[in-house]
C-alpha positions as YAML, in Angstrom:
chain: A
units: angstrom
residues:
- id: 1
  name: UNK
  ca: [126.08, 35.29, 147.01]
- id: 2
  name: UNK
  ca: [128.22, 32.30, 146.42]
- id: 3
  name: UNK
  ca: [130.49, 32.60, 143.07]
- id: 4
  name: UNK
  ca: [131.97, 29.86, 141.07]
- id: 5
  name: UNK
  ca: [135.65, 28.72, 141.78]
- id: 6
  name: UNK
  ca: [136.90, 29.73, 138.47]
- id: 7
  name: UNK
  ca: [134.42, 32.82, 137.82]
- id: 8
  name: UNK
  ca: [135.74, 34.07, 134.50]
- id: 9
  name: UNK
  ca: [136.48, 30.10, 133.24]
- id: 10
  name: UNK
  ca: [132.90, 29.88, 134.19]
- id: 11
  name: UNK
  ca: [131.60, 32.58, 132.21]
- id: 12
  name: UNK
  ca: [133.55, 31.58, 129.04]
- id: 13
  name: UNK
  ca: [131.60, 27.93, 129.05]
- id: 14
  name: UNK
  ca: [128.32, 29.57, 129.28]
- id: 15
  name: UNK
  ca: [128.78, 32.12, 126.60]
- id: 16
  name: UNK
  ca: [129.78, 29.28, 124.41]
- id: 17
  name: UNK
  ca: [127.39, 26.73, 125.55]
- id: 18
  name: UNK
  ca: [124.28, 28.21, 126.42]
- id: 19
  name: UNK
  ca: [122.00, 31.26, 125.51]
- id: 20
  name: UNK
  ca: [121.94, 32.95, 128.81]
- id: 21
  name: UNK
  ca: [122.30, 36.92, 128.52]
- id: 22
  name: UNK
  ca: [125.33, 38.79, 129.25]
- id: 23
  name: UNK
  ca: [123.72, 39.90, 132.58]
- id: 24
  name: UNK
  ca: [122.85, 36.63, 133.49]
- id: 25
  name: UNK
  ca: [126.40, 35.09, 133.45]
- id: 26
  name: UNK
  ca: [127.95, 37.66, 134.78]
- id: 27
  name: UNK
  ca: [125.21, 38.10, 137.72]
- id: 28
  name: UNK
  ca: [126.07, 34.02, 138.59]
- id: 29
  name: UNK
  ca: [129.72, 34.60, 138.39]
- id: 30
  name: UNK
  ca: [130.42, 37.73, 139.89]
- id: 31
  name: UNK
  ca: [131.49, 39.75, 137.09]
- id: 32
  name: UNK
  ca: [131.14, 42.94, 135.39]
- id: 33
  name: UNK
  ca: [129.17, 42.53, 132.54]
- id: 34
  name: UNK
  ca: [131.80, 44.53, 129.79]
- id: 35
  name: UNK
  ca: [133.87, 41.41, 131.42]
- id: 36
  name: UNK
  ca: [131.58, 39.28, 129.83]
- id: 37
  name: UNK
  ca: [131.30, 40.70, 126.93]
- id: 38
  name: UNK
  ca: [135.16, 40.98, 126.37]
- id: 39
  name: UNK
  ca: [134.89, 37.19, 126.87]
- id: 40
  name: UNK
  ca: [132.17, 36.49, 124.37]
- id: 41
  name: UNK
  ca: [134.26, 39.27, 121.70]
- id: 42
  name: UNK
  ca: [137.53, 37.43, 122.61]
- id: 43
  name: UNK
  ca: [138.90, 40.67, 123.46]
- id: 44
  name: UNK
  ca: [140.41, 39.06, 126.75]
- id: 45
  name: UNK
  ca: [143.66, 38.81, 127.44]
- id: 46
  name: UNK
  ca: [144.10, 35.94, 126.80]
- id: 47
  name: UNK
  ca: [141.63, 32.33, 125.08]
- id: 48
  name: UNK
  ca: [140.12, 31.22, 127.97]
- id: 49
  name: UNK
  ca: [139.60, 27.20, 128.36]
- id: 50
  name: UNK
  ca: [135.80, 27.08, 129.26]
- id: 51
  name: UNK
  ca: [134.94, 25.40, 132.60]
- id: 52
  name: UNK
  ca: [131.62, 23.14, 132.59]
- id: 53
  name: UNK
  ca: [129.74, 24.34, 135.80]
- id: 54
  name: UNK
  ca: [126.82, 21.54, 135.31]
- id: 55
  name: UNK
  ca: [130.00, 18.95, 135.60]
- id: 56
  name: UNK
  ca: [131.43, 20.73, 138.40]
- id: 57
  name: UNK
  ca: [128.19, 20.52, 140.55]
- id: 58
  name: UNK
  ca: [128.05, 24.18, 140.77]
- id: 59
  name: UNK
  ca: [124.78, 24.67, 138.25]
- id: 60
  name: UNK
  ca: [121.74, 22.33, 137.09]
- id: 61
  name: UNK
  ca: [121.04, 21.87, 133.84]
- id: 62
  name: UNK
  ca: [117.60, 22.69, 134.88]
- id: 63
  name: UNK
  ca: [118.73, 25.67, 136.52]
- id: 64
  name: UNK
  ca: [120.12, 26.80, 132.73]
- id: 65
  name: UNK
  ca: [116.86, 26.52, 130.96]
- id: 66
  name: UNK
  ca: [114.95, 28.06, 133.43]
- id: 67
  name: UNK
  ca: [117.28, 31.41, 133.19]
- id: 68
  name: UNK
  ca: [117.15, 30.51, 128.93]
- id: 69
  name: UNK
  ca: [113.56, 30.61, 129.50]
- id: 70
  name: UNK
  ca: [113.44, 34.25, 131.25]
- id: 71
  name: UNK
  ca: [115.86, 36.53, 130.64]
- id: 72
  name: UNK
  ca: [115.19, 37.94, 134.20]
- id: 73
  name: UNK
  ca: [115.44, 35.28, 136.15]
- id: 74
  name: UNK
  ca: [118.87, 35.01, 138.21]
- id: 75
  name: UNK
  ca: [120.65, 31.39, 137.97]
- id: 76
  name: UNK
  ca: [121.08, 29.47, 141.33]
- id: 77
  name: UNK
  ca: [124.29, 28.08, 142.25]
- id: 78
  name: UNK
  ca: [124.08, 24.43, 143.50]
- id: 79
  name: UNK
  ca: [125.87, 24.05, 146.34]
- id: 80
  name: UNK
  ca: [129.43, 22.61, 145.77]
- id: 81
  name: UNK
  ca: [132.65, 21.78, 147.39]
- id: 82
  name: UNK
  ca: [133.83, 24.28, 149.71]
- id: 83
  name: UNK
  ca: [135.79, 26.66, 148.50]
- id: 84
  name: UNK
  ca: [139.83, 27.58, 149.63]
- id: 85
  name: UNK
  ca: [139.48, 31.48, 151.11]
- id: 86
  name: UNK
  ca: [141.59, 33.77, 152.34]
- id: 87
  name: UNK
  ca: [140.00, 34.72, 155.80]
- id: 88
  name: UNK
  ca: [143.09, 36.62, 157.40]
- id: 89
  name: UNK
  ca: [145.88, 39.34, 156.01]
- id: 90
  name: UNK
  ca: [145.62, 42.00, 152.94]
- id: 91
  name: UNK
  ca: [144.22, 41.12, 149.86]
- id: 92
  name: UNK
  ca: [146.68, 39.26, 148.06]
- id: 93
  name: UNK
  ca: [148.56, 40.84, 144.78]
- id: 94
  name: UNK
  ca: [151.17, 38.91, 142.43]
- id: 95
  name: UNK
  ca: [154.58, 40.19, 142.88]
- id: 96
  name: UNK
  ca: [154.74, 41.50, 139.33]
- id: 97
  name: UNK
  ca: [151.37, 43.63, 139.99]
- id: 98
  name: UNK
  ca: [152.57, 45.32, 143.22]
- id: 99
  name: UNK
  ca: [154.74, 48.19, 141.26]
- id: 100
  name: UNK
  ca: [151.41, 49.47, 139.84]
- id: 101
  name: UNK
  ca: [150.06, 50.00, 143.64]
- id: 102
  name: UNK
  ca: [150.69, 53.40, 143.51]
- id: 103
  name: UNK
  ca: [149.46, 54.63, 140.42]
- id: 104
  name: UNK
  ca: [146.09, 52.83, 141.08]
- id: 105
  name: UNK
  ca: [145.87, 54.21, 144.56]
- id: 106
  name: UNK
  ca: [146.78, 58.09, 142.79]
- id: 107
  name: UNK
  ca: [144.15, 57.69, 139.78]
- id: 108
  name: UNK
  ca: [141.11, 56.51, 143.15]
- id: 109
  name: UNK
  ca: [142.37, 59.19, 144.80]
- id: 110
  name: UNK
  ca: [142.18, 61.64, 141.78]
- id: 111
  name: UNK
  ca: [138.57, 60.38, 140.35]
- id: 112
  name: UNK
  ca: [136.95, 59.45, 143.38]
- id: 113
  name: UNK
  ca: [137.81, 61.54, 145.89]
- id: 114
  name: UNK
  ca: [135.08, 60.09, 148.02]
- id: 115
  name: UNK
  ca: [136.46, 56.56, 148.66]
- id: 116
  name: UNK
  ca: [137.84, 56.59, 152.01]
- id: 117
  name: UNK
  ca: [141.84, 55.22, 152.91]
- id: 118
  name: UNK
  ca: [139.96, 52.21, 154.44]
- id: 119
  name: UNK
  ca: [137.74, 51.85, 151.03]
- id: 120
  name: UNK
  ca: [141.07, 51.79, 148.91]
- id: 121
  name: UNK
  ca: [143.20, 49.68, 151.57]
- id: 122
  name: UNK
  ca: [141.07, 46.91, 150.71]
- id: 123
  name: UNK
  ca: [140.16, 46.83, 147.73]
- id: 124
  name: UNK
  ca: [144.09, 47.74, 146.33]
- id: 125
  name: UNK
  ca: [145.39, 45.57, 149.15]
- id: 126
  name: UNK
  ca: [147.52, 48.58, 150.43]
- id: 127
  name: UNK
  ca: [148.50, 50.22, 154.03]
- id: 128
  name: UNK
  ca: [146.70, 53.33, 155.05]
- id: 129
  name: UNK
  ca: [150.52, 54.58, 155.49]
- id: 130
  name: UNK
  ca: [150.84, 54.42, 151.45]
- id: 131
  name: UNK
  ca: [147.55, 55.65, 151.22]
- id: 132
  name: UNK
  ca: [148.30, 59.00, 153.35]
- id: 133
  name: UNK
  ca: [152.08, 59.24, 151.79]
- id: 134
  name: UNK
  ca: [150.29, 59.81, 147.84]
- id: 135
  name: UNK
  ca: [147.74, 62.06, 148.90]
- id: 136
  name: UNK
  ca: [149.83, 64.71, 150.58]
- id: 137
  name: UNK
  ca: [152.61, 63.54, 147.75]
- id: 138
  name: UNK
  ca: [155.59, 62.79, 150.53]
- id: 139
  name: UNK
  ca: [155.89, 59.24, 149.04]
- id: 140
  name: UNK
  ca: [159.44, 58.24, 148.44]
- id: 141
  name: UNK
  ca: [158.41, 57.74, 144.45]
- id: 142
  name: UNK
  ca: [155.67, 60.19, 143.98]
- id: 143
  name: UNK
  ca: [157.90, 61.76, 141.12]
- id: 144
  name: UNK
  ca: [157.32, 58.79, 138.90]
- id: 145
  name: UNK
  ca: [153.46, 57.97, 140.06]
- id: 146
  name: UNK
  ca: [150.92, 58.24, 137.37]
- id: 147
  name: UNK
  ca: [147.44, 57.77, 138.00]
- id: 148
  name: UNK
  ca: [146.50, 54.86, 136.48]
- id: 149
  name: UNK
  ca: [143.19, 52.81, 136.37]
- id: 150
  name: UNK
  ca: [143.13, 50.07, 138.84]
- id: 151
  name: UNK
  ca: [141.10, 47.69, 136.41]
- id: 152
  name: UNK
  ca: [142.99, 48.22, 133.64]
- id: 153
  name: UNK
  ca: [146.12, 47.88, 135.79]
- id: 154
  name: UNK
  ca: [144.36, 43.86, 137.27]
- id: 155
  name: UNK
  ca: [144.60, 45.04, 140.58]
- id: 156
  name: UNK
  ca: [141.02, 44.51, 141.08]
- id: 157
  name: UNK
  ca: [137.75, 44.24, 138.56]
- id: 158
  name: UNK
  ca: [135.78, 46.66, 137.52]
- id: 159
  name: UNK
  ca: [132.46, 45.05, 139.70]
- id: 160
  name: UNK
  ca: [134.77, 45.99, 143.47]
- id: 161
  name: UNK
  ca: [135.53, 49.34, 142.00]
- id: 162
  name: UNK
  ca: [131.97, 49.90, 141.06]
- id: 163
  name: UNK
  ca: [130.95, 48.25, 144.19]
- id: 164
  name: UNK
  ca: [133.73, 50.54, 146.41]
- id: 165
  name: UNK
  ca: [132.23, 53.98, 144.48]
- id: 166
  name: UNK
  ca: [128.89, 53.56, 145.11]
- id: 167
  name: UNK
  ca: [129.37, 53.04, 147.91]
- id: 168
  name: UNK
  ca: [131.30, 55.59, 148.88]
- id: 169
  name: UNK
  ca: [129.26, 57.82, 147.15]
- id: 170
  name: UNK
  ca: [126.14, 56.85, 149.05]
- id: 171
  name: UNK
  ca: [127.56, 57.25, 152.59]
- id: 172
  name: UNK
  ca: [128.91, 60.84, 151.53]
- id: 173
  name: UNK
  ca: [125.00, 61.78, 150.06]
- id: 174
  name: UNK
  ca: [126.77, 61.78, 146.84]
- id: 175
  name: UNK
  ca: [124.74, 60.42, 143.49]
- id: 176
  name: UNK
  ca: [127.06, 57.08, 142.13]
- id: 177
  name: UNK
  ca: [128.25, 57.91, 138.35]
- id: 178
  name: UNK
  ca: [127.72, 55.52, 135.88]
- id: 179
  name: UNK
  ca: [130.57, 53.90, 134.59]
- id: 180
  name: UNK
  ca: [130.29, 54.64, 130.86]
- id: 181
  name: UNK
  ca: [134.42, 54.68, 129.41]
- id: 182
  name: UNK
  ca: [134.11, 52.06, 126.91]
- id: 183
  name: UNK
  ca: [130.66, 52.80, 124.78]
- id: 184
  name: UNK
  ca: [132.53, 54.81, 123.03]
- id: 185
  name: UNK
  ca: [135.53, 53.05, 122.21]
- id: 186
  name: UNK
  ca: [133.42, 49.89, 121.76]
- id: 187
  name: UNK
  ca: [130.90, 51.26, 119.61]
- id: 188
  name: UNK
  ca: [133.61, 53.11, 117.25]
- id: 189
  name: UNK
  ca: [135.23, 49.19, 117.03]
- id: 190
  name: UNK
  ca: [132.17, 47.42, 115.85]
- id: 191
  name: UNK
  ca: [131.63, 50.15, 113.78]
- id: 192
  name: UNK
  ca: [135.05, 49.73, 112.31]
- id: 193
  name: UNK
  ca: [135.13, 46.78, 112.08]
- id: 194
  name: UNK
  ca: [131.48, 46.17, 110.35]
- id: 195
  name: UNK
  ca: [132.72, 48.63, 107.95]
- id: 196
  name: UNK
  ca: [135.93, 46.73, 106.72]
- id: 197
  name: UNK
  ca: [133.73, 43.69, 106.16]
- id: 198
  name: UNK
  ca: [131.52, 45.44, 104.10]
- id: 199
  name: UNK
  ca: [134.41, 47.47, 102.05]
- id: 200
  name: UNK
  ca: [135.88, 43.63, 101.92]
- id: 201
  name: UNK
  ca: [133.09, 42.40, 100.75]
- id: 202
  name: UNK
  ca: [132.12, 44.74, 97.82]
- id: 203
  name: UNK
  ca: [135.51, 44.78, 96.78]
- id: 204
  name: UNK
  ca: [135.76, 40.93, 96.23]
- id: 205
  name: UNK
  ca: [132.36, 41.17, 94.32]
- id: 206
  name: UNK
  ca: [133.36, 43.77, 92.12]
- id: 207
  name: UNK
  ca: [136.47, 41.98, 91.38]
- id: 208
  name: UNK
  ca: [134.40, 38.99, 90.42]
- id: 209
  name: UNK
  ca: [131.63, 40.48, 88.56]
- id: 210
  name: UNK
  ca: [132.93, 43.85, 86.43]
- id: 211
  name: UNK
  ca: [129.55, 45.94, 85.84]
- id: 212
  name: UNK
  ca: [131.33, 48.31, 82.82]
- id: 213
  name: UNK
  ca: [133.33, 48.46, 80.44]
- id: 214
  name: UNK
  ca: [136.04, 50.58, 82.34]
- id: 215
  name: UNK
  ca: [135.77, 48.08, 84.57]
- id: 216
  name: UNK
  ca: [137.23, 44.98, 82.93]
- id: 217
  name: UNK
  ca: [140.92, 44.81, 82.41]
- id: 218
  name: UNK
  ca: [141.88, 46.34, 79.06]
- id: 219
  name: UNK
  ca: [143.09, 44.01, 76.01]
- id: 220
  name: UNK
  ca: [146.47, 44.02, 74.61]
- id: 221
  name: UNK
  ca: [147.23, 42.63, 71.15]
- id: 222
  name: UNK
  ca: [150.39, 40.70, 71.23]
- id: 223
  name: UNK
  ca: [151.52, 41.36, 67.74]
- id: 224
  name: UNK
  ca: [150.10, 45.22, 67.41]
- id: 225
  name: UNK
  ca: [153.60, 46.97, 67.20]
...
């Protein structure tokens, strides 16, 4: 399904400017939907300037209310200019991402044992000779390796890893598990944080309106030696 150029741009615009669920957006822009959400919580790295899709020919205002209207319906993409791919060499990884190859490649290997060097190869953007050197630990840094997740790391998102898994999973007659690492942690932040407002809050009213006696702040006579 064709994506947006600037997916995550994309998704910021339409969490700000329309009332499309979290599923929706990120279905149309080829996200993971705790993406989205980190957009809408502005939990993401870093502000992100919204893109206008409708302005962009890439989505119909038409196409908007109709996914507004039905919060099952999946958005459309208009057909825009074509878009600048990659159709030849490894997937492509900044220069100050490619240290944190290995550790991705060790915490795949670790967790999902099931994704196969070819699997991992592409979506890491690695050699299968990298690949073979962690697993039977001969690589020339394996001392200093630590498994570490390859979304959290931005080597890829956490839609290709889920994508990868199941996958994997699937061909080896293996049931997919469900990716469920931040409920938690999310849930114990709202939590948190619903529960400083409301501390907050009841402490500026009871600053502002005293309901006893030992409440109010005690008297002292200026001329009582």
């Amino acid at each position: 399904m064709a994506q947006p150029l600037m997916p995550h741009a994309t998704a910021s615009w339409l969490v700000d400017n329309t009332a499309l669920s979290f599923e929706q957006i990120a279905e149309f822009c080829g996200l993971h939907i705790l993406e989205v959400q980190a957009i809408a919580d502005d939990m993401a790295a870093t502000k992100l300037t919204g893109r206008d899709p409708v302005r962009a020919q890439e989505l119909t205002l038409a196409e908007i209310e109709k996914g507004q209207n039905d919060p099952d319906y999946r958005l459309v993409m208009t057909k825009g200019p074509e878009q600048v791919r990659r159709t030849k060499g490894p997937r492509y990884t900044p220069v100050s991402k490619r240290q944190d190859k290995p550790d991705g490649i060790a915490w795949i290997i670790r967790n999902h044992p099931e994704v196969t060097d070819g699997q991992i190869g592409k979506l890491i953007g690695t050699t299968r000779t990298t690949i073979a050197a962690i697993r039977d630990r001969t690589h020339w840094n394996i001392a200093n390796i630590v498994p570490k997740d390859p979304v959290t790391l931005g080597l890829c998102s956490q839609r290709e890893l889920d994508a990868v898994v199941a996958k994997a999973a699937k061909a080896a007659g293996l049931e997919a598990r469900t990716d469920d690492r931040l409920d938690g942690d999310r849930a114990a932040l709202i939590q948190e944080l619903r529960d400083q407002r409301d501390q907050s809050a009841r402490d500026a009213e009871a600053a502002l309106n005293p309901t006893s006696d030992d409440e109010k702040p005690a008297f002292i006579d200026p001329f009582k030696k």
